[in-house]
Amino acid sequence: MTKMDTQKIIAPIMKFVNMRGIIALKDGMLAILPLTVVGSIFLIIGQLPFEGLNDAIAAIFGANWTEPFMQVYAGTFAIMGLISCFSIGYSYAKNSGVEPLPAGVLSVSAFFILLRSSYIPEKGEAIADAIAKVWFGGQGIIGAIIIGLVVGAIYTVFIQKHIVIKMPEQVPQAIAKQFEAMIPAFAIFLLSMVVYIISKVLTNGGTFIEMIYKVIQTPLQGLTGSLYGAIGIAFFISFLWWFGVHGQSVVNGVVTALLLSNLDANKALLAAGKLSLDKGAHIVTQQFLDSFLILSGSGITFGLVVAMLFAAKSKQYKALGKVAAFPALFNVNEPVVFGFPIVMNPIMFLPFIFVPILAAVIVYSSIAIGFMQPFSGVTLPWSTPAIISGFLVAGWQGAVVQILILTLSVVVYFPFFRFQDKLAYNNEKKETA
């Protein structure tokens, strides 16, 4: 592949990565990380899978001892859609160089305008001024993302085009900024009302967020939750990295909302005691990506680091192996990706792509055949070391699967490394001579 061919591939990728909306989506979704990680811990404590332990604790603290833990879950993981709506609108405005707080506030307001203003129970009449909380979480997250992006964009245009109420210089800036937001606020609220009316007509009484859930989110969740979706996620992370683009960041920006929605659905099944594939549990969730597809880093380069530590003949790779070993424990492999290098290295393309795909197939199959339960418990930071992360998210079975993946990484990477190391060793000998 020539340099010109490479540039033709990289140019549209970088254009996509640097779009304001994509950057806002990535930054905005990062804001809900503390909610999902910490909130899931409280959920696990409130849904202990050991009946004997539950009974023992209930005997001391009462039958409703889990209620405070579930309340924490309800105020964290269960409202990730609402929070992401604010954070995405905020991030869009911030990355555009305008005052970001009004954009976040207006995004939340538009979110509520586009929700159903009454709650309809399964039996009985609608309850006015009550909102089904389910739309604050995973079910409403795609609608929330769309609202955050659109509101952030509209607000930014109004501010940058100076279509605002301009206050005298004597007015404090804190007050002046709020007056600047009034004209864009009117436009956003008017548009939200129009969308609300149109959605109600199109769905025979439904809402925009419900329509997005049925038309867009449900099919996308099904796609990402399939084996093909898992393989696609694994492929694109490594494929983009090979060109020097941060593949994990790009892919996370696209699929995180869907994977978290899958996880939220699994958590609801767990709370109801129905967590199984037969009951509709999802296989591919955020843990699938964070704890299995990026072990030791994108491309699962653990095998390459092991080969450098124990089989390298060249001074270059002996030194790099020592440098890369510690970061690899925490799933950081930039020293390998750029120092080996893997970027634009045709020798390492196949193992770098193939190992994560193989890992995706192994993890998916392990859950499909019942060796591992569908993920629903602890959500860990992606930097949690291997074996530990596998055990925490899927018990001893998860640790075993991770060990298998790391072993396969060594087997696959080794022959490619030997070839690369031989080239480096011969070059070193020539330079010495």
mmCIF file of C-alpha atoms in Angstrom, residues 95-330:
data_model
loop_
_atom_site.group_PDB
_atom_site.id
_atom_site.type_symbol
_atom_site.label_atom_id
_atom_site.label_comp_id
_atom_site.label_asym_id
_atom_site.label_seq_id
_atom_site.Cartn_x
_atom_site.Cartn_y
_atom_site.Cartn_z
ATOM 1 C CA ASN A 95 -15.903 22.081 22.039
ATOM 2 C CA SER A 96 -17.364 24.841 19.850
ATOM 3 C CA GLY A 97 -15.925 27.542 22.100
ATOM 4 C CA VAL A 98 -19.198 28.930 23.497
ATOM 5 C CA GLU A 99 -20.655 29.038 26.999
ATOM 6 C CA PRO A 100 -21.573 25.355 27.595
ATOM 7 C CA LEU A 101 -23.833 25.342 30.663
ATOM 8 C CA PRO A 102 -26.970 26.755 28.960
ATOM 9 C CA ALA A 103 -26.624 24.131 26.211
ATOM 10 C CA GLY A 104 -26.712 21.340 28.790
ATOM 11 C CA VAL A 105 -29.672 22.883 30.607
ATOM 12 C CA LEU A 106 -31.626 23.419 27.391
ATOM 13 C CA SER A 107 -30.909 19.832 26.324
ATOM 14 C CA VAL A 108 -32.487 18.478 29.514
ATOM 15 C CA SER A 109 -35.481 20.780 29.084
ATOM 16 C CA ALA A 110 -35.995 19.586 25.493
ATOM 17 C CA PHE A 111 -35.676 15.989 26.717
ATOM 18 C CA PHE A 112 -38.603 16.496 29.109
ATOM 19 C CA ILE A 113 -40.665 18.290 26.461
ATOM 20 C CA LEU A 114 -40.323 15.219 24.236
ATOM 21 C CA LEU A 115 -41.305 12.774 26.989
ATOM 22 C CA ARG A 116 -44.821 11.568 27.736
ATOM 23 C CA SER A 117 -46.261 13.826 30.455
ATOM 24 C CA SER A 118 -48.320 11.080 32.047
ATOM 25 C CA TYR A 119 -47.696 7.527 33.169
ATOM 26 C CA ILE A 120 -49.917 4.746 31.877
ATOM 27 C CA PRO A 121 -49.811 1.642 34.095
ATOM 28 C CA GLU A 122 -50.483 -1.802 32.663
ATOM 29 C CA LYS A 123 -53.917 -1.720 34.273
ATOM 30 C CA GLY A 124 -55.867 1.419 35.008
ATOM 31 C CA GLU A 125 -56.061 4.980 33.759
ATOM 32 C CA ALA A 126 -53.184 7.320 32.955
ATOM 33 C CA ILE A 127 -51.657 9.184 35.900
ATOM 34 C CA ALA A 128 -51.161 12.869 35.079
ATOM 35 C CA ASP A 129 -47.856 14.628 35.853
ATOM 36 C CA ALA A 130 -46.037 11.299 36.248
ATOM 37 C CA ILE A 131 -43.217 10.102 33.996
ATOM 38 C CA ALA A 132 -42.094 6.544 33.425
ATOM 39 C CA LYS A 133 -38.540 6.532 34.773
ATOM 40 C CA VAL A 134 -37.547 3.794 32.343
ATOM 41 C CA TRP A 135 -36.969 6.466 29.677
ATOM 42 C CA PHE A 136 -34.313 8.145 31.827
ATOM 43 C CA GLY A 137 -32.035 5.121 31.500
ATOM 44 C CA GLY A 138 -31.040 2.705 28.791
ATOM 45 C CA GLN A 139 -34.307 2.767 26.860
ATOM 46 C CA GLY A 140 -34.145 6.495 26.306
ATOM 47 C CA ILE A 141 -30.418 6.895 25.739
ATOM 48 C CA ILE A 142 -30.422 7.069 21.918
ATOM 49 C CA GLY A 143 -33.195 9.667 21.965
ATOM 50 C CA ALA A 144 -31.229 11.545 24.636
ATOM 51 C CA ILE A 145 -28.093 11.488 22.475
ATOM 52 C CA ILE A 146 -29.974 12.853 19.466
ATOM 53 C CA ILE A 147 -31.536 15.611 21.570
ATOM 54 C CA GLY A 148 -28.200 16.566 23.142
ATOM 55 C CA LEU A 149 -26.463 16.779 19.765
ATOM 56 C CA VAL A 150 -29.251 18.752 18.067
ATOM 57 C CA VAL A 151 -29.719 21.185 20.949
ATOM 58 C CA GLY A 152 -25.955 21.659 21.291
ATOM 59 C CA ALA A 153 -25.689 22.398 17.548
ATOM 60 C CA ILE A 154 -28.635 24.834 17.461
ATOM 61 C CA TYR A 155 -27.463 26.693 20.562
ATOM 62 C CA THR A 156 -23.922 26.949 19.147
ATOM 63 C CA VAL A 157 -25.137 28.373 15.833
ATOM 64 C CA PHE A 158 -27.215 31.062 17.549
ATOM 65 C CA ILE A 159 -24.327 32.107 19.798
ATOM 66 C CA GLN A 160 -21.699 32.091 17.041
ATOM 67 C CA LYS A 161 -23.984 34.022 14.663
ATOM 68 C CA HIS A 162 -24.712 36.514 17.485
ATOM 69 C CA ILE A 163 -28.467 35.925 17.269
ATOM 70 C CA VAL A 164 -28.795 36.793 20.941
ATOM 71 C CA ILE A 165 -30.027 39.457 23.337
ATOM 72 C CA LYS A 166 -26.975 41.634 23.919
ATOM 73 C CA MET A 167 -26.789 43.244 27.351
ATOM 74 C CA PRO A 168 -24.789 46.407 28.192
ATOM 75 C CA GLU A 169 -21.204 45.887 29.385
ATOM 76 C CA GLN A 170 -22.173 47.070 32.857
ATOM 77 C CA VAL A 171 -24.322 43.953 33.364
ATOM 78 C CA PRO A 172 -22.424 41.137 35.156
ATOM 79 C CA GLN A 173 -21.285 38.418 32.785
ATOM 80 C CA ALA A 174 -23.149 35.687 34.694
ATOM 81 C CA ILE A 175 -26.433 37.498 34.017
ATOM 82 C CA ALA A 176 -25.527 38.527 30.461
ATOM 83 C CA LYS A 177 -24.799 34.893 29.514
ATOM 84 C CA GLN A 178 -28.297 33.860 30.586
ATOM 85 C CA PHE A 179 -29.902 36.576 28.466
ATOM 86 C CA GLU A 180 -27.815 35.397 25.510
ATOM 87 C CA ALA A 181 -29.417 31.970 25.878
ATOM 88 C CA MET A 182 -33.006 33.233 25.673
ATOM 89 C CA ILE A 183 -33.413 33.490 21.877
ATOM 90 C CA PRO A 184 -31.809 30.071 21.217
ATOM 91 C CA ALA A 185 -33.914 28.700 24.093
ATOM 92 C CA PHE A 186 -37.096 29.933 22.411
ATOM 93 C CA ALA A 187 -36.085 28.350 19.099
ATOM 94 C CA ILE A 188 -35.174 25.053 20.782
ATOM 95 C CA PHE A 189 -38.397 24.887 22.787
ATOM 96 C CA LEU A 190 -40.497 25.765 19.738
ATOM 97 C CA LEU A 191 -38.781 23.047 17.686
ATOM 98 C CA SER A 192 -39.250 20.563 20.528
ATOM 99 C CA MET A 193 -42.963 21.354 20.651
ATOM 100 C CA VAL A 194 -43.301 20.846 16.883
ATOM 101 C CA VAL A 195 -41.439 17.520 17.089
ATOM 102 C CA TYR A 196 -43.654 16.507 20.015
ATOM 103 C CA ILE A 197 -46.803 17.185 17.949
ATOM 104 C CA ILE A 198 -45.498 15.393 14.859
ATOM 105 C CA SER A 199 -44.360 12.368 16.898
ATOM 106 C CA LYS A 200 -47.716 12.162 18.616
ATOM 107 C CA VAL A 201 -49.491 12.126 15.247
ATOM 108 C CA LEU A 202 -47.123 9.616 13.641
ATOM 109 C CA THR A 203 -47.216 7.176 16.576
ATOM 110 C CA ASN A 204 -50.892 7.549 17.483
ATOM 111 C CA GLY A 205 -50.270 9.169 20.848
ATOM 112 C CA GLY A 206 -46.640 8.190 21.398
ATOM 113 C CA THR A 207 -43.570 10.371 21.868
ATOM 114 C CA PHE A 208 -40.364 11.137 19.998
ATOM 115 C CA ILE A 209 -38.205 9.178 22.456
ATOM 116 C CA GLU A 210 -40.505 6.151 22.287
ATOM 117 C CA MET A 211 -40.435 6.323 18.487
ATOM 118 C CA ILE A 212 -36.622 6.469 18.427
ATOM 119 C CA TYR A 213 -36.484 3.483 20.760
ATOM 120 C CA LYS A 214 -38.685 1.365 18.494
ATOM 121 C CA VAL A 215 -37.388 2.486 15.104
ATOM 122 C CA ILE A 216 -33.659 2.983 15.751
ATOM 123 C CA GLN A 217 -32.473 1.786 19.146
ATOM 124 C CA THR A 218 -34.065 -1.661 19.264
ATOM 125 C CA PRO A 219 -32.725 -2.744 15.822
ATOM 126 C CA LEU A 220 -29.271 -1.335 16.635
ATOM 127 C CA GLN A 221 -29.181 -3.123 19.980
ATOM 128 C CA GLY A 222 -30.052 -6.333 18.181
ATOM 129 C CA LEU A 223 -27.254 -5.728 15.667
ATOM 130 C CA THR A 224 -24.579 -4.892 18.235
ATOM 131 C CA GLY A 225 -25.737 -7.780 20.406
ATOM 132 C CA SER A 226 -25.201 -10.349 17.660
ATOM 133 C CA LEU A 227 -22.041 -12.315 16.909
ATOM 134 C CA TYR A 228 -21.575 -10.217 13.763
ATOM 135 C CA GLY A 229 -21.831 -7.069 15.866
ATOM 136 C CA ALA A 230 -19.240 -8.369 18.337
ATOM 137 C CA ILE A 231 -16.861 -9.254 15.505
ATOM 138 C CA GLY A 232 -17.432 -5.843 13.915
ATOM 139 C CA ILE A 233 -16.582 -4.036 17.156
ATOM 140 C CA ALA A 234 -13.395 -6.074 17.563
ATOM 141 C CA PHE A 235 -12.397 -5.561 13.929
ATOM 142 C CA PHE A 236 -12.876 -1.796 13.758
ATOM 143 C CA ILE A 237 -10.992 -1.074 16.998
ATOM 144 C CA SER A 238 -7.860 -2.770 15.628
ATOM 145 C CA PHE A 239 -8.388 -1.679 12.021
ATOM 146 C CA LEU A 240 -8.535 2.007 12.945
ATOM 147 C CA TRP A 241 -5.556 1.685 15.307
ATOM 148 C CA TRP A 242 -3.456 0.149 12.536
ATOM 149 C CA PHE A 243 -3.869 3.417 10.637
ATOM 150 C CA GLY A 244 -2.871 5.425 13.719
ATOM 151 C CA VAL A 245 -6.425 6.458 14.643
ATOM 152 C CA HIS A 246 -7.508 5.817 18.257
ATOM 153 C CA GLY A 247 -9.816 2.933 17.398
ATOM 154 C CA GLN A 248 -11.131 2.298 20.886
ATOM 155 C CA SER A 249 -12.135 5.922 21.321
ATOM 156 C CA VAL A 250 -13.915 6.072 17.960
ATOM 157 C CA VAL A 251 -15.763 2.769 18.383
ATOM 158 C CA ASN A 252 -16.715 3.586 21.972
ATOM 159 C CA GLY A 253 -18.223 6.853 20.796
ATOM 160 C CA VAL A 254 -20.459 4.936 18.397
ATOM 161 C CA VAL A 255 -21.444 1.828 20.380
ATOM 162 C CA THR A 256 -21.165 2.727 24.073
ATOM 163 C CA ALA A 257 -24.769 3.953 24.315
ATOM 164 C CA LEU A 258 -26.040 0.731 22.725
ATOM 165 C CA LEU A 259 -23.847 -1.524 24.866
ATOM 166 C CA LEU A 260 -24.938 0.291 28.015
ATOM 167 C CA SER A 261 -28.561 -0.093 26.915
ATOM 168 C CA ASN A 262 -27.980 -3.834 26.523
ATOM 169 C CA LEU A 263 -26.454 -3.887 29.986
ATOM 170 C CA ASP A 264 -29.350 -1.913 31.456
ATOM 171 C CA ALA A 265 -31.804 -4.438 30.003
ATOM 172 C CA ASN A 266 -29.780 -7.256 31.572
ATOM 173 C CA LYS A 267 -29.805 -5.497 34.939
ATOM 174 C CA ALA A 268 -33.605 -5.242 34.771
ATOM 175 C CA LEU A 269 -33.794 -8.988 34.097
ATOM 176 C CA LEU A 270 -31.438 -9.625 37.020
ATOM 177 C CA ALA A 271 -33.621 -7.549 39.349
ATOM 178 C CA ALA A 272 -36.629 -9.604 38.226
ATOM 179 C CA GLY A 273 -34.743 -12.890 38.643
ATOM 180 C CA LYS A 274 -35.007 -13.637 34.903
ATOM 181 C CA LEU A 275 -31.440 -13.166 33.685
ATOM 182 C CA SER A 276 -31.079 -15.722 30.894
ATOM 183 C CA LEU A 277 -30.808 -15.774 27.126
ATOM 184 C CA ASP A 278 -34.245 -17.401 26.948
ATOM 185 C CA LYS A 279 -35.725 -14.333 28.647
ATOM 186 C CA GLY A 280 -34.059 -11.914 26.229
ATOM 187 C CA ALA A 281 -30.733 -11.202 27.924
ATOM 188 C CA HIS A 282 -28.068 -9.588 25.742
ATOM 189 C CA ILE A 283 -24.639 -11.164 25.233
ATOM 190 C CA VAL A 284 -22.701 -8.125 24.003
ATOM 191 C CA THR A 285 -22.587 -5.394 26.666
ATOM 192 C CA GLN A 286 -20.015 -2.847 27.802
ATOM 193 C CA GLN A 287 -18.195 -5.523 29.849
ATOM 194 C CA PHE A 288 -17.828 -7.608 26.693
ATOM 195 C CA LEU A 289 -15.784 -4.776 25.173
ATOM 196 C CA ASP A 290 -13.944 -3.385 28.202
ATOM 197 C CA SER A 291 -13.017 -6.642 29.938
ATOM 198 C CA PHE A 292 -12.426 -9.013 27.017
ATOM 199 C CA LEU A 293 -11.777 -7.287 23.680
ATOM 200 C CA ILE A 294 -9.010 -4.939 24.844
ATOM 201 C CA LEU A 295 -7.063 -7.170 27.234
ATOM 202 C CA SER A 296 -3.551 -5.689 27.503
ATOM 203 C CA GLY A 297 -4.738 -3.019 25.050
ATOM 204 C CA SER A 298 -6.337 -2.768 21.617
ATOM 205 C CA GLY A 299 -5.351 -5.729 19.461
ATOM 206 C CA ILE A 300 -4.758 -7.807 22.639
ATOM 207 C CA THR A 301 -0.975 -7.426 22.237
ATOM 208 C CA PHE A 302 -0.207 -9.450 25.386
ATOM 209 C CA GLY A 303 1.362 -12.181 23.250
ATOM 210 C CA LEU A 304 3.629 -9.663 21.559
ATOM 211 C CA VAL A 305 4.846 -8.269 24.891
ATOM 212 C CA VAL A 306 5.514 -11.807 26.208
ATOM 213 C CA ALA A 307 7.449 -12.632 23.034
ATOM 214 C CA MET A 308 9.589 -9.507 23.417
ATOM 215 C CA LEU A 309 10.326 -10.300 27.065
ATOM 216 C CA PHE A 310 11.303 -13.938 26.615
ATOM 217 C CA ALA A 311 12.249 -14.525 22.962
ATOM 218 C CA ALA A 312 13.645 -11.273 21.563
ATOM 219 C CA LYS A 313 17.159 -11.378 20.093
ATOM 220 C CA SER A 314 17.331 -7.755 18.994
ATOM 221 C CA LYS A 315 18.258 -5.105 21.545
ATOM 222 C CA GLN A 316 15.422 -2.941 20.267
ATOM 223 C CA TYR A 317 12.668 -5.395 21.197
ATOM 224 C CA LYS A 318 14.318 -6.559 24.409
ATOM 225 C CA ALA A 319 14.230 -2.966 25.623
ATOM 226 C CA LEU A 320 10.697 -2.330 24.344
ATOM 227 C CA GLY A 321 9.388 -5.460 26.071
ATOM 228 C CA LYS A 322 10.582 -4.163 29.441
ATOM 229 C CA VAL A 323 9.021 -0.759 28.809
ATOM 230 C CA ALA A 324 5.691 -2.160 27.582
ATOM 231 C CA ALA A 325 5.160 -4.866 30.220
ATOM 232 C CA PHE A 326 3.854 -2.725 33.084
ATOM 233 C CA PRO A 327 1.404 -0.575 31.040
ATOM 234 C CA ALA A 328 0.075 -3.776 29.428
ATOM 235 C CA LEU A 329 -1.092 -4.963 32.841
ATOM 236 C CA PHE A 330 -3.533 -2.046 32.828
#
